[in-house]
Steps between C-alpha positions, in 0.01 A plus 500: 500500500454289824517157496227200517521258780554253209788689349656531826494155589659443144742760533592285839528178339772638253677678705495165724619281209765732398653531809510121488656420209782750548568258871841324386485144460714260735776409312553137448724312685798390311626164373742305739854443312594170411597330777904501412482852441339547827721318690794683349408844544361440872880359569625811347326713763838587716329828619171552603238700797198299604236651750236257647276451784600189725331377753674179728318298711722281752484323841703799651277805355238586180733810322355749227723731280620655188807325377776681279736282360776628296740289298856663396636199340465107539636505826419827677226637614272701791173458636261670705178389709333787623155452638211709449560796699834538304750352807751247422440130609871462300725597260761284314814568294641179345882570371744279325482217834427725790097570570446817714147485669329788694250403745328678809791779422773253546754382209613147449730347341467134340633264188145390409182710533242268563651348800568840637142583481390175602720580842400873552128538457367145483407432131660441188476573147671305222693829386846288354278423172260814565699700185403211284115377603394837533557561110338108445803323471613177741824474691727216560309346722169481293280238464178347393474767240160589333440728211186592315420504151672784468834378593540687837581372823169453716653367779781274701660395816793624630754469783633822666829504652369445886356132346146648451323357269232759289250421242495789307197604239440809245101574514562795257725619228513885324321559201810544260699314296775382748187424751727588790293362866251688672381286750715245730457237799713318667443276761711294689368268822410784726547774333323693210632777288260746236617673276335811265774657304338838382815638273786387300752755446843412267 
């Protein structure tokens, strides 16, 4: 038996509702630990993959990249800024006390990383504390430390080991329980550094 213009238009509004209530819901994000807790298990993180967008803005040159930063212990480490077409602007292997650094297809060798960068391209990046304010957590050299209600680390100055001085922020945290960051700035007096990280791998 065909159908009325009414039933179909009924028909059409059922089929409509159905199809949204069976749309999942967003799940919820979840409580931030205690602060303690927090700050124990994010100093517990010895090994870890991050992969963000960065973008650097200095007197020298404006820079735009993906960043892969991968921690092997406390100490070691290697890095790569590649920029959007996929090509290398450097890579960096941090061992025990020796810091390897490609650039432009040419390897260096250096004590301290920053400096090294500083000297070879122009810019620098804090990366002596990197391991540690990447997961939220200040270095040595922290100061002026803000938190939120929360208990985490919002922001604080730091000096790098060329004497730089950086006030770094966190606009953005995860939506889990250890609320790892999302979204960083730094800026120092002429320099600016953004950061989006878009994964956290263990």
């Amino acid at each position: 038996m065909p159908f009325s213009s009414r039933q179909l238009s009924i028909f059409v509004l059922l089929a409509l509702l159905t199809g949204c209530s069976l749309k999942p819901k967003p799940s919820a994000p979840e409580a931030v630990m205690a602060p303690a807790q927090r700050q124990q298990q994010l100093s517990a993180m010895q090994q870890f993959t991050v992969q963000a967008s960065m973008g650097l803005k200095s007197p020298a040159e404006s820079v735009t990249g993906n960043l892969r930063w991968q921690q092997f212990n406390e100490a070691d480490y290697q890095a790569r800024l590649a920029n959007m077409l996929g090509i290398s602007l450097f890579e960096l292997r941090q061992q025990t006390d020796l810091t390897e650094l490609q650039v432009r297809g040419e390897r260096y060798q250096a004590a301290d990383a920053s400096s090294l960068l500083w000297q070879l391209v122009g810019w620098s990046i804090p990366l002596h504390d990197m391991a540690l304010w990447l997961r939220g957590l200040p270095g040595d050299s922290a100061t002026e430390l803000q938190y939120d209600n929360a208990g985490r680390l919002v922001s604080f100055v730091l000096t790098d080991s060329t004497g730089i001085r950086w006030q770094l922020s966190y606009r953005s945290f995860f939506d889990d329980a250890l609320s790892l960051p999302r979204q960083l700035q730094l800026q120092s007096d002429d320099t600016q550094i953004r950061l989006i990280i878009r994964s956290w791998q263990p």
